[in-house]
mmCIF file of C-alpha atoms in Angstrom:
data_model
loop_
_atom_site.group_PDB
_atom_site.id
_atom_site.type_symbol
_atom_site.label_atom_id
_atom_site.label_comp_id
_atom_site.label_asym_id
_atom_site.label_seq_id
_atom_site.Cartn_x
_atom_site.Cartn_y
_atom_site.Cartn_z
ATOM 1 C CA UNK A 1 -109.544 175.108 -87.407
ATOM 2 C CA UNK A 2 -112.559 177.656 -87.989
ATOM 3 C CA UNK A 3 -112.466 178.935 -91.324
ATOM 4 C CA UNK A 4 -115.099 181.733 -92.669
ATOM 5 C CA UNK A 5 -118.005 180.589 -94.776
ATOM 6 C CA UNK A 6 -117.344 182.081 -98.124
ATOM 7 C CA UNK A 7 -120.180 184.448 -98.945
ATOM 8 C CA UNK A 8 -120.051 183.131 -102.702
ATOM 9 C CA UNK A 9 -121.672 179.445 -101.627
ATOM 10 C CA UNK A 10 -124.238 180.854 -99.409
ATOM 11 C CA UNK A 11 -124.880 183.212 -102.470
ATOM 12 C CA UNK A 12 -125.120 179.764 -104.771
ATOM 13 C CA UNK A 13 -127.715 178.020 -102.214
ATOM 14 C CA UNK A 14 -129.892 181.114 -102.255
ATOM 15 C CA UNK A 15 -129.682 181.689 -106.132
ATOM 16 C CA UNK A 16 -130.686 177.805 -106.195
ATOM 17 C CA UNK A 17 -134.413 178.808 -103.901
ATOM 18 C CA UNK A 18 -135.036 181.826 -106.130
ATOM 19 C CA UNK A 19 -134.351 179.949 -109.584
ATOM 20 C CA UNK A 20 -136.524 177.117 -108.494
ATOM 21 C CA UNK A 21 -138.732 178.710 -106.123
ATOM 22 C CA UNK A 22 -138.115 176.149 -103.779
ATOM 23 C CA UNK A 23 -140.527 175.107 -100.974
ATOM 24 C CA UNK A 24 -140.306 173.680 -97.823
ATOM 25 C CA UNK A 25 -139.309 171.275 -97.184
ATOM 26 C CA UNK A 26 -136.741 171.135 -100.223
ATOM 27 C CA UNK A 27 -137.181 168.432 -102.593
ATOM 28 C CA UNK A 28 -133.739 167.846 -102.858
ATOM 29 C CA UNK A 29 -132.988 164.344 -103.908
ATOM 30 C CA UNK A 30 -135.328 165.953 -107.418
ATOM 31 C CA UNK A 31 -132.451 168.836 -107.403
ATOM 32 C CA UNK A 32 -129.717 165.803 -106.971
ATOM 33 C CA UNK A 33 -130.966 163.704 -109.997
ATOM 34 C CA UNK A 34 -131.568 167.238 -112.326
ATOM 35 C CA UNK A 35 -127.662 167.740 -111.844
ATOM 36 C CA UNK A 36 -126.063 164.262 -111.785
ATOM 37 C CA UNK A 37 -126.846 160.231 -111.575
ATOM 38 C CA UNK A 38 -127.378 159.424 -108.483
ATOM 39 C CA UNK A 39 -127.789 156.329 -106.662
ATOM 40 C CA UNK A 40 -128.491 154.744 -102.940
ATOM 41 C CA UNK A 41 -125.773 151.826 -102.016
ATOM 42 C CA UNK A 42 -124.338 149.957 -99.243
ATOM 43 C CA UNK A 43 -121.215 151.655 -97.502
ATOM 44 C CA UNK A 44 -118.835 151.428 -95.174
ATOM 45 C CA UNK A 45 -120.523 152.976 -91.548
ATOM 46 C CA UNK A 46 -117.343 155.536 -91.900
ATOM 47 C CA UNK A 47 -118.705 156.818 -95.277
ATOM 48 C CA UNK A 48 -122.135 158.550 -96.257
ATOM 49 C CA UNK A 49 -121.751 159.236 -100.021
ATOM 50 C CA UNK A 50 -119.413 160.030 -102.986
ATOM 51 C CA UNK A 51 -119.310 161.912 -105.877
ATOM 52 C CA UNK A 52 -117.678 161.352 -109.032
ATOM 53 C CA UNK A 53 -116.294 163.097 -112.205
ATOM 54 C CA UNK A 54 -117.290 166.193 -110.492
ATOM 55 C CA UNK A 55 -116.742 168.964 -113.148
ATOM 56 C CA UNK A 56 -115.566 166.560 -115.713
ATOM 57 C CA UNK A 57 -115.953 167.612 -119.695
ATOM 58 C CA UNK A 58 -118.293 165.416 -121.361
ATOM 59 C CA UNK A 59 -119.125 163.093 -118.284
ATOM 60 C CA UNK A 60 -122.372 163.684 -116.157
ATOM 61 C CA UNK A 61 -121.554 163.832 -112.599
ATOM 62 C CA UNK A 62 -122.674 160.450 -110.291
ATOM 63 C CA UNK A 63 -123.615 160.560 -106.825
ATOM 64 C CA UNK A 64 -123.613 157.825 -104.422
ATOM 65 C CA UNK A 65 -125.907 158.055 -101.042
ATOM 66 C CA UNK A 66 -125.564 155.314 -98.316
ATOM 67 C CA UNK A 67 -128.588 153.621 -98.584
ATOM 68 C CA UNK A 68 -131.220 153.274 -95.294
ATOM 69 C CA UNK A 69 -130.668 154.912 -91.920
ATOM 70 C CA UNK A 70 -132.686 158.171 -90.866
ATOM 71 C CA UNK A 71 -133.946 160.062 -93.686
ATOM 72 C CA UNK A 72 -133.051 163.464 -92.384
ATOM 73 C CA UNK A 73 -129.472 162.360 -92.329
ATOM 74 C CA UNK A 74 -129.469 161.304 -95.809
ATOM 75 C CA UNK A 75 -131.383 164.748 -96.763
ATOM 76 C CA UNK A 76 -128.689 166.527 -95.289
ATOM 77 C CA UNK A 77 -125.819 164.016 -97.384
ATOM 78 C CA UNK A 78 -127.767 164.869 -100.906
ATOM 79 C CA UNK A 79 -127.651 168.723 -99.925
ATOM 80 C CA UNK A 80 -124.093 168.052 -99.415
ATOM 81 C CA UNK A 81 -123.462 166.085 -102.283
ATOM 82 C CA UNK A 82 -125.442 168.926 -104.202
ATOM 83 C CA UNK A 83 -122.576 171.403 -102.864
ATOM 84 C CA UNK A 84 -119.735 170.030 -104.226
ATOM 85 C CA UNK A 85 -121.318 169.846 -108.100
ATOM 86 C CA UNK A 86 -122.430 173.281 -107.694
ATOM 87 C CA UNK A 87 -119.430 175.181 -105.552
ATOM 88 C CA UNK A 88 -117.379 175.630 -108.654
ATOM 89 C CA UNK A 89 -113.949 174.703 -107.561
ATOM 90 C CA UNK A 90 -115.020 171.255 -106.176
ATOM 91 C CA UNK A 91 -113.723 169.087 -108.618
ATOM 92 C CA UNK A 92 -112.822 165.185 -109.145
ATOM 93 C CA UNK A 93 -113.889 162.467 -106.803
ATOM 94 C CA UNK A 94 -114.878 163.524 -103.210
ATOM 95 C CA UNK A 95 -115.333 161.025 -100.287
ATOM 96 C CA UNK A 96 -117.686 161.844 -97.184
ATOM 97 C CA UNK A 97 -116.463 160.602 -94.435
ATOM 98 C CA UNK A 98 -118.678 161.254 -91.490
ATOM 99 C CA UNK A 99 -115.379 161.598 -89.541
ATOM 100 C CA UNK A 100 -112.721 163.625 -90.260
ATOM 101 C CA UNK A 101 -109.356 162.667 -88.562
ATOM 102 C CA UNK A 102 -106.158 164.381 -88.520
ATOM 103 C CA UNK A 103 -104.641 162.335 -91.834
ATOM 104 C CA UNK A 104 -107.300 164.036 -94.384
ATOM 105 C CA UNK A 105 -106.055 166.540 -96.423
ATOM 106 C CA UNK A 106 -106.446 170.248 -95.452
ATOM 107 C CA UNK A 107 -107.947 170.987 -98.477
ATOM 108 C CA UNK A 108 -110.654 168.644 -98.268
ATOM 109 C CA UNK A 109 -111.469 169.949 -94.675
ATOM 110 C CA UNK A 110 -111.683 173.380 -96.422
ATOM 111 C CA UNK A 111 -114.096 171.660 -99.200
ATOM 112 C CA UNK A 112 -115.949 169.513 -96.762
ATOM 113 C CA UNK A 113 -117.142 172.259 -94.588
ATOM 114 C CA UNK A 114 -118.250 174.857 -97.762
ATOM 115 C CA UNK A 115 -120.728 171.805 -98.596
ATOM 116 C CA UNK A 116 -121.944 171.662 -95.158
ATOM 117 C CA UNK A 117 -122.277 175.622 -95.716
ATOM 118 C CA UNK A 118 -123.985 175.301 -98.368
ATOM 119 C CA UNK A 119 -126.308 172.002 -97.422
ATOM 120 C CA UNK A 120 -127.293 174.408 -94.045
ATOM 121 C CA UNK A 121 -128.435 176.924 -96.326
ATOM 122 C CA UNK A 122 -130.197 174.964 -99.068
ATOM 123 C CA UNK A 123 -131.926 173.173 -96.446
ATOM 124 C CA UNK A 124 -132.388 175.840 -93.642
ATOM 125 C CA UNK A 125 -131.735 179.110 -95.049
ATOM 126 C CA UNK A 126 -130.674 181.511 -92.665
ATOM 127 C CA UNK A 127 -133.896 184.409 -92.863
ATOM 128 C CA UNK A 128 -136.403 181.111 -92.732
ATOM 129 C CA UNK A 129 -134.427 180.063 -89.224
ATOM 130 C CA UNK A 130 -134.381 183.704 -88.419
ATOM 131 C CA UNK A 131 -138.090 184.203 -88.739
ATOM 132 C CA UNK A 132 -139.052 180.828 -86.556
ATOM 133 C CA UNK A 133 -136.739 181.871 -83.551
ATOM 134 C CA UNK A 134 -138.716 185.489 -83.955
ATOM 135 C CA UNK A 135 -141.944 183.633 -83.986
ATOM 136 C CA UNK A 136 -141.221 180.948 -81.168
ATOM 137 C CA UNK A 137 -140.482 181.953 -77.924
ATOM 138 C CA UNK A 138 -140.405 178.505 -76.141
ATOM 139 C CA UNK A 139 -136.904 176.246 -77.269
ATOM 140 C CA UNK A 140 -138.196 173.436 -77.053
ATOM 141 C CA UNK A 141 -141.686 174.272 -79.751
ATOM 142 C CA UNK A 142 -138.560 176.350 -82.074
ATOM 143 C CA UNK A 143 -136.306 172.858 -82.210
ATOM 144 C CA UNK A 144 -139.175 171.012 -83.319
ATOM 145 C CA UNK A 145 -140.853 173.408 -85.924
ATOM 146 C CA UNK A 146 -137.393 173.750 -87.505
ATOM 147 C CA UNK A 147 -137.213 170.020 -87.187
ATOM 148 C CA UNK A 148 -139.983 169.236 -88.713
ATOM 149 C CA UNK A 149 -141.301 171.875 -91.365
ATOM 150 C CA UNK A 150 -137.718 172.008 -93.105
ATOM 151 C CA UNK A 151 -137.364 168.050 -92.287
ATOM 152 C CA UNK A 152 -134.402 168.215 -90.346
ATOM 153 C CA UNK A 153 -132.829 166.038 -87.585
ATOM 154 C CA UNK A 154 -132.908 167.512 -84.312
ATOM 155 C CA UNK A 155 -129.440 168.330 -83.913
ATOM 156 C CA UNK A 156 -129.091 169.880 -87.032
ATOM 157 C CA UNK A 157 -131.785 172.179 -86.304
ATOM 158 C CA UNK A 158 -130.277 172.905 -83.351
ATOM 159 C CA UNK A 159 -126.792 173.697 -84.697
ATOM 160 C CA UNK A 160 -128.281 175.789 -87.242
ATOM 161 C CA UNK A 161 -130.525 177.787 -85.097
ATOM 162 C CA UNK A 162 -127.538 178.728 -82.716
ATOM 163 C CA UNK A 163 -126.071 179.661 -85.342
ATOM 164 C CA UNK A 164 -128.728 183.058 -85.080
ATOM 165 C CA UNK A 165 -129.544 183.007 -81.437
ATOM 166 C CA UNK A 166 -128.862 186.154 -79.275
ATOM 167 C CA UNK A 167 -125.914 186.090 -77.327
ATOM 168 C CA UNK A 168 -125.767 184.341 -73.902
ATOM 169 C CA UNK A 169 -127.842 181.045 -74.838
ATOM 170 C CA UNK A 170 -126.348 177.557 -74.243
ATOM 171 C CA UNK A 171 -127.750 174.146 -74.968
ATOM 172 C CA UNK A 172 -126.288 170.902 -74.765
ATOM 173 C CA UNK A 173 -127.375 167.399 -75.910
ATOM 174 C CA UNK A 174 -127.197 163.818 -76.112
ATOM 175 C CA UNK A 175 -128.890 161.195 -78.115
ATOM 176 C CA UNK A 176 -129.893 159.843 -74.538
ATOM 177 C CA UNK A 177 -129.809 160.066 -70.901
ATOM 178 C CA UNK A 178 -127.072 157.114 -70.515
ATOM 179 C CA UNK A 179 -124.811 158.266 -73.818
ATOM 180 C CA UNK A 180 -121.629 159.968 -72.468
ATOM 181 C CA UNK A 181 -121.061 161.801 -75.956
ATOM 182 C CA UNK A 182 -122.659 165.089 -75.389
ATOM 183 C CA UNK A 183 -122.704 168.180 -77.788
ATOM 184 C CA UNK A 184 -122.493 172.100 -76.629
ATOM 185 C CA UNK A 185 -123.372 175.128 -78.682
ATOM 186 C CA UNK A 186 -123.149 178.297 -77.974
ATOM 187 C CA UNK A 187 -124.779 181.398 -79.788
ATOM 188 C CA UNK A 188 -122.454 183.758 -80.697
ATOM 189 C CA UNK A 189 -121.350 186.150 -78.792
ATOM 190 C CA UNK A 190 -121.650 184.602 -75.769
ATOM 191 C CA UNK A 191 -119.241 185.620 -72.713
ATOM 192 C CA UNK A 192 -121.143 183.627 -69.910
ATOM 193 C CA UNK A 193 -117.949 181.887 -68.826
ATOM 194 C CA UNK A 194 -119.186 178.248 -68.552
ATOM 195 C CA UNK A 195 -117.455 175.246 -69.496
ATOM 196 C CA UNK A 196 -119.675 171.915 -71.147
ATOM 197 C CA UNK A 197 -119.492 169.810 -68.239
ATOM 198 C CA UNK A 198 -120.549 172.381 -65.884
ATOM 199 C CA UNK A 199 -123.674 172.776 -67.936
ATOM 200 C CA UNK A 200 -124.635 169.325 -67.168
ATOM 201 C CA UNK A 201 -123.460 170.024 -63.538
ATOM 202 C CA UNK A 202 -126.513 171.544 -61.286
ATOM 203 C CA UNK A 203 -124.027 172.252 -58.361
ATOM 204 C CA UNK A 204 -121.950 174.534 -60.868
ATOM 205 C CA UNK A 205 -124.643 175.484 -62.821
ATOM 206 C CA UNK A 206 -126.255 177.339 -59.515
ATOM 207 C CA UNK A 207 -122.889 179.622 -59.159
ATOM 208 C CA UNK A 208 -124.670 181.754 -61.966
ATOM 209 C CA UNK A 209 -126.696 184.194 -61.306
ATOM 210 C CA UNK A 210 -130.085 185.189 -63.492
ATOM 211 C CA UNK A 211 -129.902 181.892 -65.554
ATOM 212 C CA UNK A 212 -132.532 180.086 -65.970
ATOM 213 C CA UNK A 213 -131.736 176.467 -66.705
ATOM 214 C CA UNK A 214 -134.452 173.869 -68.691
ATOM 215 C CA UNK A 215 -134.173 170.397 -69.517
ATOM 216 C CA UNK A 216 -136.620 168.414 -71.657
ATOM 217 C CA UNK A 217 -136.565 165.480 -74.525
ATOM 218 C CA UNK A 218 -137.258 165.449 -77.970
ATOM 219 C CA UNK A 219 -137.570 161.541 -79.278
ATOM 220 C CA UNK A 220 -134.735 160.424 -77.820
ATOM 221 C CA UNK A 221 -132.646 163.031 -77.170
ATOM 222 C CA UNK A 222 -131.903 164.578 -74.148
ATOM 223 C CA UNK A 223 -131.511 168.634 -74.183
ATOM 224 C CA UNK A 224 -130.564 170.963 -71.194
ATOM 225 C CA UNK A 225 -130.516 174.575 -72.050
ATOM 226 C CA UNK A 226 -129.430 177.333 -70.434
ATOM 227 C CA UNK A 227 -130.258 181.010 -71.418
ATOM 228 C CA UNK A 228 -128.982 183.902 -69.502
ATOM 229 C CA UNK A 229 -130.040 187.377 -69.753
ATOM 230 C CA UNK A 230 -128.281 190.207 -71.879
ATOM 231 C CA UNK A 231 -129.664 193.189 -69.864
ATOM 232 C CA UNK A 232 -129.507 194.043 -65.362
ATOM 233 C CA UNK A 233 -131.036 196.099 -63.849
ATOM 234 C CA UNK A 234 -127.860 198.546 -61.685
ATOM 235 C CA UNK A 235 -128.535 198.227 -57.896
ATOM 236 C CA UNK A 236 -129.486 201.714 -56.702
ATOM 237 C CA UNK A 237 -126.170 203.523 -55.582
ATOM 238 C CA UNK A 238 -126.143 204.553 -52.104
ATOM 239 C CA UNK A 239 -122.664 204.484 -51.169
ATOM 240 C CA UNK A 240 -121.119 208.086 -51.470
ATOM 241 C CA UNK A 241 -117.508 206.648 -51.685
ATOM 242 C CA UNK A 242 -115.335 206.102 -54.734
ATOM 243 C CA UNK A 243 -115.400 202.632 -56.200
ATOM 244 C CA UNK A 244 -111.901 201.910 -55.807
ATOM 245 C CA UNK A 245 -112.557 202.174 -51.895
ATOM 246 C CA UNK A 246 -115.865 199.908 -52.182
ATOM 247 C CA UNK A 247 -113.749 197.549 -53.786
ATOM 248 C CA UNK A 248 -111.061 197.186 -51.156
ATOM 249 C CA UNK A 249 -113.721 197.302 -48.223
ATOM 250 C CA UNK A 250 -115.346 194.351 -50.452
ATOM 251 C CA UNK A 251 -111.960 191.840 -51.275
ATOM 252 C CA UNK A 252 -111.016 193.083 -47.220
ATOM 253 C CA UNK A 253 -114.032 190.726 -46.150
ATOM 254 C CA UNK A 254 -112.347 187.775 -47.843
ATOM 255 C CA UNK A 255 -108.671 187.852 -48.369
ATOM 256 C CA UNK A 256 -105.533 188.802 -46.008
ATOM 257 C CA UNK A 257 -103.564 190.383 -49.706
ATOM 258 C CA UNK A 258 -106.015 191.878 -51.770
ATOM 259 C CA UNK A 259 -103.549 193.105 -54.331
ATOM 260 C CA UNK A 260 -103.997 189.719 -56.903
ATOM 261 C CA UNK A 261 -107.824 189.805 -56.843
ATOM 262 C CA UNK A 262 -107.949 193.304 -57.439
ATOM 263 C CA UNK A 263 -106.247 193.467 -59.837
ATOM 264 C CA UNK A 264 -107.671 190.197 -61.106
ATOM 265 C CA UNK A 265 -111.207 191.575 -61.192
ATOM 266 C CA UNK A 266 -110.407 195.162 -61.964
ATOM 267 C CA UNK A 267 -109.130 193.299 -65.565
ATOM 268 C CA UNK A 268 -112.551 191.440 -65.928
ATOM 269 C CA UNK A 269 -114.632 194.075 -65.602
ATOM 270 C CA UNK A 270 -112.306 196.253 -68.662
ATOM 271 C CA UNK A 271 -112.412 193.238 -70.570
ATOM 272 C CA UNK A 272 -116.131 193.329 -70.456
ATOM 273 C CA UNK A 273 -115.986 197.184 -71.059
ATOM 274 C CA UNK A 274 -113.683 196.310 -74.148
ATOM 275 C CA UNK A 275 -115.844 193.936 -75.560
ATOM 276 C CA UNK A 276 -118.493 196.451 -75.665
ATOM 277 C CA UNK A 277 -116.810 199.611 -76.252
ATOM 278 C CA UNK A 278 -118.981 200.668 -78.569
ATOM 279 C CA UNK A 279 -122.273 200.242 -75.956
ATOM 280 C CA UNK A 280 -123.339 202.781 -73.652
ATOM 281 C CA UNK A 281 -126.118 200.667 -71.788
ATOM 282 C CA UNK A 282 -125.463 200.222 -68.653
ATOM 283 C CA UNK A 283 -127.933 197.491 -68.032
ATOM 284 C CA UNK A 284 -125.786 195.874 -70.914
ATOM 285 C CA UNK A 285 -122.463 195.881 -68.986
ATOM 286 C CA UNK A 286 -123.507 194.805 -65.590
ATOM 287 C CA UNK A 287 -125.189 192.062 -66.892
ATOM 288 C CA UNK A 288 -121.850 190.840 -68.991
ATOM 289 C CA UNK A 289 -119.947 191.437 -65.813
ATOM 290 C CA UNK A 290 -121.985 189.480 -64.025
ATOM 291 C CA UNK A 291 -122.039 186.827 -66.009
ATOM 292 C CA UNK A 292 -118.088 187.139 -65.837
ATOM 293 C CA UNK A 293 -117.901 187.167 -62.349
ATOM 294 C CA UNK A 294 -120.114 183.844 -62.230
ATOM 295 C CA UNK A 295 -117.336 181.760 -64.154
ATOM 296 C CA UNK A 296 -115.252 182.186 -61.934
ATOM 297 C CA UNK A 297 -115.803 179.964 -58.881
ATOM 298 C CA UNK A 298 -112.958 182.031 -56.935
ATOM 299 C CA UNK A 299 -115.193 185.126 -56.846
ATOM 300 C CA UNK A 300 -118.670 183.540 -56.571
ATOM 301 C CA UNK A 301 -118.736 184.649 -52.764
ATOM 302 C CA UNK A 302 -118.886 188.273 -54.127
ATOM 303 C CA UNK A 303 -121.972 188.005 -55.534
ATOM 304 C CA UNK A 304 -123.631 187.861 -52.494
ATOM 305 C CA UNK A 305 -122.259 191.248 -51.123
ATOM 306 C CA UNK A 306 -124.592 194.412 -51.844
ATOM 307 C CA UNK A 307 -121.090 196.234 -51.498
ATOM 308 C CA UNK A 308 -119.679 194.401 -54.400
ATOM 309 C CA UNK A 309 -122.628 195.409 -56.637
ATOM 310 C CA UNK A 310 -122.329 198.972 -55.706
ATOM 311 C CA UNK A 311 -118.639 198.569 -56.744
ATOM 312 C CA UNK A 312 -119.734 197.035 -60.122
ATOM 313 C CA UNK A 313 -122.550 200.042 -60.818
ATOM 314 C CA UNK A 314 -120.342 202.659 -60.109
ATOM 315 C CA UNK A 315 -117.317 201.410 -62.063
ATOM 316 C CA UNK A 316 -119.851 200.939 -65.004
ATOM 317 C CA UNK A 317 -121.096 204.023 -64.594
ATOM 318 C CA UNK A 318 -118.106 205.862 -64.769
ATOM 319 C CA UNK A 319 -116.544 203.938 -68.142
ATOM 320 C CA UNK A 320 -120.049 204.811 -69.658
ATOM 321 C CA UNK A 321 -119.315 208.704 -68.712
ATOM 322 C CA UNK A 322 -116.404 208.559 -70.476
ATOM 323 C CA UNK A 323 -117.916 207.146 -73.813
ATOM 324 C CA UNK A 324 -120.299 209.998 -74.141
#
């Protein structure tokens, strides 16, 4: 279930870096102890901390932290933990488990992702992430300056700065070449129509066009990322007919009954017009038809037909006519 972060506890991180005039990277087991007790124990592998008498009259609030494993992680539980004493309707005894399943109350789901909200924030507010994808232009140097300057793991640097990427970037990873657990993110907005395996897939992975395609490790983890282009170029028209006739000629060369795939890509490319009604850039359109086209391995033979690009720019063309 995807639920909107609620402005107010982005709102209470931010308030929390002005008040203090926090620096980086946030000192926040010092902002943990100035609000409750807290302490590092022993606990069950399914568990990384607990708080208690959160919002209780007269009784400081405790905090319990599993004790060892990687730092960042337990950075990232104490800006949690610091979420639910400071979201004001978090109140009681809260359990992190680091997995939900399907018998935890809705409620805490609801609760358990604000403090995540609010841990992303405190720890990697979102015009600091902004700023180091503006200043980076190589993935791999952005991962590990967020990583490291805001002490953050790696995929929680990663998560976050997707979370601000331009549309039509990709990256998946794994905490190593032989783990079969694998994590995608996309950037939102994306439309490139590419499932997660077939971004670890090079033979699928080559069915679309303009990518480009990098793979490289930080520590032990293994990344592949895949950024495609928001903006094409339109193939110079030189075919005098209308596109409706360009497309038949086209979908003639392939199938005996052209009537399904017509119809089946006339509807892509006025989905991609629909998506961006509001755009009248050309270069804008192709390229999110394009990338359409290339997720669907049915049509990939297309692509390689100057006809069916002439088709494409003159359709385009034409819906852009109309917006003006």
């Amino acid at each position: 279930m995807v639920r909107e972060v609620d402005e107010r506890i982005l709102r209470l991180a931010r308030r929390l870096h002005r008040k203090n005039n926090l620096k980086f990277p946030v000192p926040v087991e010092d902002l943990v102890r100035s609000y409750a007790d807290l302490k590092f124990i022993d606990m069950p592998f399914d568990i990384d901390g607990l708080c208690m008498d959160l919002k209780a009259i007269g009784t400081r609030t405790k905090v319990f932290v599993k004790k060892g494993g990687y730092r960042t992680r337990q950075r990232f539980t104490l800006a949690h933990e610091l979420g639910h004493i400071l979201i004001p309707w978090h109140t009681g005894n809260i359990i992190d488990h680091t997995d939900l399943n399907g018998d935890i109350d809705l409620l805490y789901w609801f609760m358990e992702g604000e403090a995540n909200a609010f841990a992303s924030e405190l720890l990697m507010p979102e015009d600091c992430v902004r700023n180091y994808i503006k200043e980076y232009h190589d993935i791999r140097e952005l991962i590990e300056g967020v990583a490291e300057d805001l002490d953050v793991s790696i995929p929680a640097a990663i998560f976050r700065i997707f979370r601000f990427m331009p549309k039509n970037n990709i990256i998946g990873f794994s905490y190593s070449e032989h783990d079969d657990k694998r994590y995608v993110v996309r950037s939102p907005g994306t439309k490139v129509r590419i499932s997660d395996s077939s971004l670890f897939d090079d033979e699928e992975l080559d069915s679309f066009h303009n990518g480009e395609v990098f793979n490289f490790n930080i520590g032990p983890y293994c990344i592949r990322y895949a950024t495609f282009p928001n903006h094409l170029d339109l193939p110079e028209i030189y075919d005098p007919r209308d596109w409706r006739e360009i497309l038949i000629e086209c979908l003639s060369c392939f199938y005996d009954d052209i009537k399904s795939p017509r119809q089946r890509i006339n509807g892509l490319i006025s989905v991609v017009n629909s998506d961006l009604r509001s755009s009248v850039d050309e270069r804008e359109l192709y390229a999110q038809f394009i990338h359409r086209i290339s997720g669907h391995a049915e049509f990939s033979m297309l692509l390689e037909k100057d006809i069916f690009h002439q088709f494409a720019a003159k359709r385009i063309k034409e819906f852009i006519e109309k917006k003006i």
